[in-house]
Amino acid sequence: MPRADSASERIVYLTGGVGGSRFLSGLVRRVSPNQLCIVVNTADDRDFFGLHVSPDLDTVVYRLSGVVSGEGWGVQGDTFFCLEQISKLGEEAWFRLGDKDLAMHILRAKLLRQGLPLRSVTERLAKRFGIPWRILPMSDDPVETWIRTKEHGWVHFQEYLVKYLSVPSVLDVRYRGIRAARATQEVLEELERASLVIIGPSNPITSIGPILALRGVKPLLRALNKPVVAVSPLIGGRPVKGPLDKLFLSVGLEPGSLAVASRYRAFLRGIVIDQADRSDAEALAKNGLQVLVADTLMRTQEDADLLAGATLSFARGLSALPNCSSKTA
Ligand code: FO1
């Protein structure tokens, strides 16, 4: 595939979850490794059986190394013998950790125990998977998204999503540890020198929210005189996957492109929305945003390539100053 990059360009891509990694698989085919830095949410992380599991980092690593499963997380063709045995021995086994996937968590735990920070552990593991792109966890410090539900009280996000299948009513969302946590120096430096920031089609509350909530990140994005563009994860006001509609309602927002834009309002220049949401374009433009209407559902690699290509062209064409024009692709 032809690359349409310019030599001095530095793109920072913020992501978390399956949608964000699908888009990334298109983005990496459009820019060279030394022009892209991927900043990943770590607030979905959780300890399972004494192992540090980092689903969003692993989703990126598995996607970029071509071994991701059809579900978008975990390893293709994985088996679950270890988990089955754990279950037989009387432990809860609702989080599907495959045997090959466990190798990642065991190695991460080993390196963390040796005293390496998460950023260095991630760098080493990504290198072992042959990944040339720079993948940065948002922080070395522990942050966890917790959801207050009507039925079960406060639960970890993975418990809400996987154990309870996003069924309980959401009353509140908190990022535990966020006040004490720091974005890594590498993340802050990458944002400072970015010529373009792309926010993936990830959940703005649970995937991108924790990155933005780290001290210093939002002010840096606000001060950046370069385009910041987001791809909406909603289609027709509904998430492709996950509980974003419920989460928006819990914070008093009607699920839709306007709600997505409102989470990024302090720094956003442009937004990519789906054809199904084209009626939102005018209201978004009235809010000072430039809008690209595109097909955002990524069923195939070609879909991801097209969406990433259209987003890149759109973002590159944006001036650093906000204006109110709207366009269609
Ligand atoms: N998602 C599920 O819906 N069910 C699972 O059992 C599950 C296991 C799992 C194991 C490792 C991993 O890296 C991801 C896993 N995920 C699972 C996905 C994960 O919960 C979510 O995609 C992200 O946390 C959302 O950002």
Short mmCIF file of C-alpha atoms and ligand atoms in Angstrom, two decimals:
data_model
loop_
_atom_site.label_atom_id
_atom_site.label_comp_id
_atom_site.label_asym_id
_atom_site.label_seq_id
_atom_site.Cartn_x
_atom_site.Cartn_y
_atom_site.Cartn_z
CA MET A 1 0.00 0.00 0.00
CA PRO A 2 1.42 3.45 -0.87
CA ARG A 3 2.44 5.55 2.09
CA ALA A 4 1.21 9.14 2.05
CA ASP A 5 3.35 10.57 4.81
CA SER A 6 5.57 13.59 4.97
CA ALA A 7 9.08 13.22 6.42
CA SER A 8 8.75 15.65 9.33
CA GLU A 9 5.34 14.47 10.49
CA ARG A 10 4.94 13.08 14.00
CA ILE A 11 1.60 11.47 14.77
CA VAL A 12 0.48 10.58 18.26
CA TYR A 13 -2.37 8.08 18.33
CA LEU A 14 -4.44 7.67 21.51
CA THR A 15 -6.18 4.33 21.83
CA GLY A 16 -7.75 1.63 23.96
CA GLY A 17 -9.94 -1.36 23.18
CA VAL A 18 -10.81 -3.28 20.06
CA GLY A 19 -12.11 -0.45 17.79
CA GLY A 20 -9.00 1.63 18.44
CA SER A 21 -6.72 -1.26 17.52
CA ARG A 22 -8.66 -2.03 14.32
CA PHE A 23 -8.23 1.56 13.17
CA LEU A 24 -4.55 1.35 14.10
CA SER A 25 -4.10 -1.61 11.76
CA GLY A 26 -5.04 0.75 8.91
CA LEU A 27 -3.02 3.67 10.23
CA VAL A 28 0.25 1.71 10.39
CA ARG A 29 -0.10 0.94 6.67
CA ARG A 30 -0.17 4.67 5.92
CA VAL A 31 2.73 6.04 7.97
CA SER A 32 6.24 4.83 8.69
CA PRO A 33 7.16 3.47 12.13
CA ASN A 34 9.36 6.46 13.02
CA GLN A 35 6.44 8.84 12.47
CA LEU A 36 3.93 7.23 14.76
CA CYS A 37 3.69 6.88 18.51
CA ILE A 38 0.83 4.88 20.04
CA VAL A 39 -0.32 5.92 23.52
CA VAL A 40 -2.42 3.24 25.18
CA ASN A 41 -4.93 3.26 28.02
CA THR A 42 -3.89 1.16 31.02
CA ALA A 43 -6.91 1.80 33.25
CA ASP A 44 -8.49 -1.48 32.05
CA ASP A 45 -5.55 -3.31 33.64
CA ARG A 46 -6.25 -5.77 36.38
CA ASP A 47 -4.45 -8.32 38.46
CA PHE A 48 -5.56 -11.90 37.74
CA PHE A 49 -3.93 -14.70 39.74
CA GLY A 50 -1.02 -12.41 40.62
CA LEU A 51 -0.36 -11.49 36.97
CA HIS A 52 -0.57 -7.96 35.61
CA VAL A 53 -3.03 -8.19 32.70
CA SER A 54 -3.06 -5.15 30.43
CA PRO A 55 -5.80 -5.82 27.85
CA ASP A 56 -5.43 -2.63 25.82
CA LEU A 57 -1.65 -2.90 25.50
CA ASP A 58 -1.97 -6.55 24.51
CA THR A 59 -4.74 -5.83 22.02
CA VAL A 60 -2.37 -3.40 20.27
CA VAL A 61 0.59 -5.82 20.39
CA TYR A 62 -1.44 -8.79 19.12
CA ARG A 63 -3.06 -6.66 16.40
CA LEU A 64 0.22 -5.20 15.14
CA SER A 65 1.99 -8.55 15.18
CA GLY A 66 -0.90 -10.15 13.26
CA VAL A 67 -1.83 -12.75 15.89
CA VAL A 68 -5.00 -11.17 17.31
CA SER A 69 -8.07 -13.38 17.54
CA GLY A 70 -11.23 -12.76 15.51
CA GLU A 71 -12.85 -11.28 18.62
CA GLY A 72 -10.28 -8.50 18.57
CA TRP A 73 -8.57 -9.42 21.86
CA GLY A 74 -6.41 -12.37 22.88
CA VAL A 75 -4.42 -14.64 20.57
CA GLN A 76 -5.82 -16.33 17.48
CA GLY A 77 -6.38 -20.08 17.95
CA ASP A 78 -5.55 -19.94 21.65
CA THR A 79 -6.50 -22.79 23.99
CA PHE A 80 -7.80 -22.44 27.55
CA PHE A 81 -6.40 -25.50 29.35
CA CYS A 82 -4.81 -23.50 32.15
CA LEU A 83 -7.99 -21.52 32.83
CA GLU A 84 -10.09 -24.71 32.77
CA GLN A 85 -7.80 -26.24 35.35
CA ILE A 86 -7.96 -23.08 37.48
CA SER A 87 -11.75 -23.30 37.32
CA LYS A 88 -11.67 -27.01 38.29
CA LEU A 89 -9.56 -26.06 41.28
CA GLY A 90 -12.38 -23.81 42.44
CA GLU A 91 -11.32 -20.34 41.31
CA GLU A 92 -13.48 -17.86 39.41
CA ALA A 93 -12.48 -17.95 35.74
CA TRP A 94 -14.80 -15.48 34.02
CA PHE A 95 -11.97 -13.56 32.31
CA ARG A 96 -10.92 -15.72 29.34
CA LEU A 97 -7.14 -15.82 29.60
CA GLY A 98 -5.83 -18.16 26.91
CA ASP A 99 -2.72 -20.31 27.30
CA LYS A 100 -0.64 -18.31 24.79
CA ASP A 101 -2.00 -15.05 26.18
CA LEU A 102 -0.91 -16.16 29.66
CA ALA A 103 2.68 -16.28 28.40
CA MET A 104 2.48 -12.50 27.89
CA HIS A 105 1.16 -11.91 31.41
CA ILE A 106 3.73 -14.25 32.98
CA LEU A 107 6.59 -12.46 31.19
CA ARG A 108 5.18 -9.02 32.04
CA ALA A 109 4.88 -10.05 35.68
CA LYS A 110 8.47 -11.35 35.65
CA LEU A 111 9.86 -8.11 34.20
CA LEU A 112 7.78 -5.93 36.54
CA ARG A 113 9.04 -7.99 39.50
CA GLN A 114 12.58 -7.29 38.33
CA GLY A 115 11.77 -3.62 38.89
CA LEU A 116 11.30 -2.45 35.31
CA PRO A 117 8.60 0.19 34.82
CA LEU A 118 5.61 -0.74 32.63
CA ARG A 119 6.90 1.43 29.76
CA SER A 120 10.16 -0.56 29.56
CA VAL A 121 8.36 -3.88 29.95
CA THR A 122 6.04 -2.90 27.09
CA GLU A 123 8.97 -1.83 24.90
CA ARG A 124 10.74 -5.16 25.48
CA LEU A 125 7.67 -7.30 24.87
CA ALA A 126 6.71 -5.36 21.72
CA LYS A 127 10.25 -5.84 20.40
CA ARG A 128 9.99 -9.60 20.98
CA PHE A 129 6.83 -9.59 18.86
CA GLY A 130 8.81 -7.81 16.12
CA ILE A 131 6.79 -4.59 16.35
CA PRO A 132 8.65 -1.53 15.00
CA TRP A 133 6.13 1.08 16.24
CA ARG A 134 6.58 2.92 19.53
CA ILE A 135 3.92 1.73 21.98
CA LEU A 136 3.68 3.72 25.21
CA PRO A 137 1.46 2.85 28.16
CA MET A 138 -0.18 6.10 29.32
CA SER A 139 1.47 5.74 32.74
CA ASP A 140 3.77 3.50 34.76
CA ASP A 141 1.50 4.02 37.75
CA PRO A 142 -1.59 1.95 38.56
CA VAL A 143 -4.92 3.45 37.47
CA GLU A 144 -8.12 1.40 37.36
CA THR A 145 -11.55 2.27 36.02
CA TRP A 146 -14.28 1.35 38.47
CA ILE A 147 -18.00 1.44 37.77
CA ARG A 148 -20.68 2.00 40.40
CA THR A 149 -23.65 -0.16 39.52
CA LYS A 150 -27.14 -0.21 40.97
CA GLU A 151 -27.05 -4.00 41.38
CA HIS A 152 -23.49 -4.78 42.58
CA GLY A 153 -22.08 -1.52 43.96
CA TRP A 154 -18.55 -0.58 42.83
CA VAL A 155 -16.96 -3.11 40.44
CA HIS A 156 -13.77 -3.08 38.37
CA PHE A 157 -14.45 -2.20 34.71
CA GLN A 158 -13.49 -5.73 33.56
CA GLU A 159 -15.94 -7.17 36.04
CA TYR A 160 -18.67 -4.87 34.73
CA LEU A 161 -17.82 -5.61 31.07
CA VAL A 162 -16.95 -9.30 31.14
CA LYS A 163 -18.36 -10.86 34.31
CA TYR A 164 -21.63 -8.92 34.27
CA LEU A 165 -21.73 -8.45 30.45
CA SER A 166 -22.44 -4.69 30.84
CA VAL A 167 -25.97 -5.50 32.05
CA PRO A 168 -26.04 -3.63 35.40
CA SER A 169 -27.21 0.00 35.49
CA VAL A 170 -24.31 2.43 35.70
CA LEU A 171 -24.47 5.12 38.39
CA ASP A 172 -20.92 6.46 38.35
CA VAL A 173 -17.45 5.99 36.83
CA ARG A 174 -14.15 6.66 38.63
CA TYR A 175 -10.50 6.29 37.68
CA ARG A 176 -8.91 4.97 40.85
CA GLY A 177 -5.34 6.12 41.38
CA ILE A 178 -5.57 8.90 38.80
CA ARG A 179 -4.56 11.71 41.19
CA ALA A 180 -1.33 10.04 42.20
CA ALA A 181 -0.55 8.73 38.69
CA ARG A 182 1.65 10.57 36.21
CA ALA A 183 1.74 10.32 32.47
CA THR A 184 5.18 9.04 31.55
CA GLN A 185 7.77 11.59 30.47
CA GLU A 186 7.79 9.86 27.07
CA VAL A 187 4.05 10.42 26.61
CA LEU A 188 4.33 14.11 27.52
CA GLU A 189 7.32 14.60 25.20
CA GLU A 190 5.56 12.85 22.31
CA LEU A 191 2.51 15.08 22.77
CA GLU A 192 4.70 18.19 22.91
CA ARG A 193 6.34 17.40 19.60
CA ALA A 194 3.30 15.99 17.81
CA SER A 195 2.34 17.53 14.49
CA LEU A 196 -0.95 15.66 14.58
CA VAL A 197 -2.92 13.86 17.28
CA ILE A 198 -5.50 11.24 16.34
CA ILE A 199 -7.91 9.87 18.93
CA GLY A 200 -9.04 6.42 17.85
CA PRO A 201 -12.62 5.09 17.71
CA SER A 202 -12.29 4.05 21.35
CA ASN A 203 -14.60 4.54 24.29
CA PRO A 204 -14.19 8.22 25.31
CA ILE A 205 -15.05 7.43 28.94
CA THR A 206 -13.21 4.20 29.73
CA SER A 207 -10.44 4.10 27.08
CA ILE A 208 -9.50 7.70 26.28
CA GLY A 209 -10.88 9.31 29.47
CA PRO A 210 -8.13 7.93 31.74
CA ILE A 211 -5.36 9.13 29.36
CA LEU A 212 -6.88 12.63 29.30
CA ALA A 213 -7.38 12.62 33.07
CA LEU A 214 -3.65 12.25 33.74
CA ARG A 215 -2.20 15.49 35.02
CA GLY A 216 -0.74 17.66 32.27
CA VAL A 217 -2.22 15.81 29.28
CA LYS A 218 -5.24 18.06 28.57
CA PRO A 219 -3.30 21.31 28.99
CA LEU A 220 -0.69 19.99 26.53
CA LEU A 221 -3.38 19.12 23.97
CA ARG A 222 -5.00 22.53 24.49
CA ALA A 223 -1.71 24.32 23.98
CA LEU A 224 -0.77 22.25 20.93
CA ASN A 225 -1.17 24.45 17.89
CA LYS A 226 -1.65 21.37 15.71
CA PRO A 227 -4.74 19.45 14.65
CA VAL A 228 -6.32 17.06 17.13
CA VAL A 229 -8.82 14.80 15.41
CA ALA A 230 -11.12 12.12 16.89
CA VAL A 231 -12.86 9.23 15.20
CA SER A 232 -16.26 8.62 16.77
CA PRO A 233 -16.76 5.04 18.02
CA LEU A 234 -20.54 5.36 17.63
CA ILE A 235 -22.62 4.48 14.59
CA GLY A 236 -26.17 5.77 14.58
CA GLY A 237 -25.60 6.73 18.21
CA ARG A 238 -24.74 3.14 19.19
CA PRO A 239 -21.38 1.56 20.01
CA VAL A 240 -20.11 -1.18 17.68
CA LYS A 241 -19.01 -3.00 20.83
CA GLY A 242 -19.16 -2.29 24.55
CA PRO A 243 -21.32 -0.24 26.88
CA LEU A 244 -20.57 3.35 25.74
CA ASP A 245 -24.24 4.29 25.28
CA LYS A 246 -24.98 3.27 28.89
CA LEU A 247 -21.91 5.08 30.16
CA PHE A 248 -22.88 8.29 28.35
CA LEU A 249 -26.39 8.15 29.83
CA SER A 250 -24.85 7.68 33.29
CA VAL A 251 -22.98 10.99 32.95
CA GLY A 252 -26.09 12.75 31.62
CA LEU A 253 -25.17 12.74 27.91
CA GLU A 254 -27.36 11.51 25.06
CA PRO A 255 -25.22 8.89 23.22
CA GLY A 256 -24.07 10.31 19.87
CA SER A 257 -21.36 12.24 18.03
CA LEU A 258 -22.10 15.40 20.03
CA ALA A 259 -21.48 13.54 23.27
CA VAL A 260 -18.19 12.19 21.90
CA ALA A 261 -17.13 15.69 20.80
CA SER A 262 -18.12 17.15 24.16
CA ARG A 263 -15.65 14.86 25.96
CA TYR A 264 -12.85 16.32 23.82
CA ARG A 265 -14.20 19.86 23.48
CA ALA A 266 -11.25 21.60 25.13
CA PHE A 267 -8.82 20.73 22.33
CA LEU A 268 -10.61 19.03 19.42
CA ARG A 269 -10.31 20.53 15.90
CA GLY A 270 -12.00 17.85 13.83
CA ILE A 271 -14.17 14.77 14.17
CA VAL A 272 -14.84 11.82 11.89
CA ILE A 273 -18.41 10.54 12.13
CA ASP A 274 -20.27 7.75 10.40
CA GLN A 275 -22.63 8.24 7.45
CA ALA A 276 -25.46 7.18 9.78
CA ASP A 277 -24.74 10.23 11.95
CA ARG A 278 -24.45 12.76 9.13
CA SER A 279 -27.37 14.74 10.57
CA ASP A 280 -25.06 15.67 13.50
CA ALA A 281 -22.57 17.37 11.15
CA GLU A 282 -24.24 20.76 11.23
CA ALA A 283 -24.43 20.92 15.03
CA LEU A 284 -20.79 19.79 15.31
CA ALA A 285 -19.72 22.46 12.80
CA LYS A 286 -21.68 25.05 14.78
CA ASN A 287 -19.55 24.05 17.76
CA GLY A 288 -16.50 25.06 15.75
CA LEU A 289 -15.47 21.58 14.64
CA GLN A 290 -14.50 20.46 11.19
CA VAL A 291 -16.35 17.28 10.29
CA LEU A 292 -15.60 14.36 8.03
CA VAL A 293 -18.49 12.00 7.30
CA ALA A 294 -17.19 8.53 6.37
CA ASP A 295 -17.89 4.80 6.65
CA THR A 296 -16.53 4.05 10.11
CA LEU A 297 -17.56 0.40 10.48
CA MET A 298 -14.37 -1.66 10.10
CA ARG A 299 -15.34 -5.23 9.17
CA THR A 300 -12.26 -5.89 7.04
CA GLN A 301 -8.66 -4.74 6.78
CA GLU A 302 -9.65 -2.78 3.69
CA ASP A 303 -12.30 -0.90 5.72
CA ALA A 304 -9.65 0.00 8.30
CA ASP A 305 -7.21 1.09 5.56
CA LEU A 306 -9.82 3.32 3.94
CA LEU A 307 -10.95 4.90 7.20
CA ALA A 308 -7.39 5.52 8.39
CA GLY A 309 -6.46 6.99 4.99
CA ALA A 310 -9.50 9.30 4.94
CA THR A 311 -8.85 10.39 8.54
CA LEU A 312 -5.20 11.14 7.82
CA SER A 313 -6.02 13.23 4.73
CA PHE A 314 -8.73 15.07 6.67
CA ALA A 315 -6.42 15.75 9.64
CA ARG A 316 -3.53 16.85 7.43
CA GLY A 317 -5.84 19.27 5.66
CA LEU A 318 -6.95 20.98 8.86
CA SER A 319 -5.52 24.31 9.74
CA ALA A 320 -4.36 24.78 13.31
CA LEU A 321 -7.17 27.28 13.81
CA PRO A 322 -10.72 26.11 14.37
CA ASN A 323 -13.34 26.95 11.79
CA CYS A 324 -16.89 25.91 11.07
CA SER A 325 -16.76 24.13 7.73
CA SER A 326 -18.22 20.66 7.19
CA LYS A 327 -17.25 18.20 4.47
CA THR A 328 -18.21 14.76 3.28
CA ALA A 329 -16.13 11.81 2.03
N1 FO1 B 1 -13.32 -9.50 26.71
C1 FO1 B 1 -14.44 -10.20 26.92
O1 FO1 B 1 -15.52 -9.76 26.54
N2 FO1 B 1 -14.40 -11.42 27.58
C2 FO1 B 1 -13.23 -11.96 28.01
O2 FO1 B 1 -13.24 -13.03 28.62
C3 FO1 B 1 -12.03 -11.23 27.77
C4 FO1 B 1 -10.79 -11.73 28.12
C5 FO1 B 1 -9.63 -11.02 27.79
C6 FO1 B 1 -8.38 -11.56 28.07
C7 FO1 B 1 -7.24 -10.84 27.74
C8 FO1 B 1 -7.35 -9.61 27.12
O3 FO1 B 1 -6.23 -8.93 26.79
C9 FO1 B 1 -8.58 -9.07 26.81
C10 FO1 B 1 -9.74 -9.76 27.14
N3 FO1 B 1 -10.99 -9.25 26.85
C11 FO1 B 1 -12.13 -9.97 27.10
C12 FO1 B 1 -11.14 -7.93 26.23
C13 FO1 B 1 -11.11 -6.79 27.23
O4 FO1 B 1 -11.87 -7.00 28.35
C14 FO1 B 1 -11.66 -5.52 26.56
O5 FO1 B 1 -11.58 -5.55 25.18
C15 FO1 B 1 -10.93 -4.28 26.91
O6 FO1 B 1 -10.53 -4.18 28.22
C16 FO1 B 1 -11.79 -3.09 26.49
O7 FO1 B 1 -10.99 -2.06 26.29
#
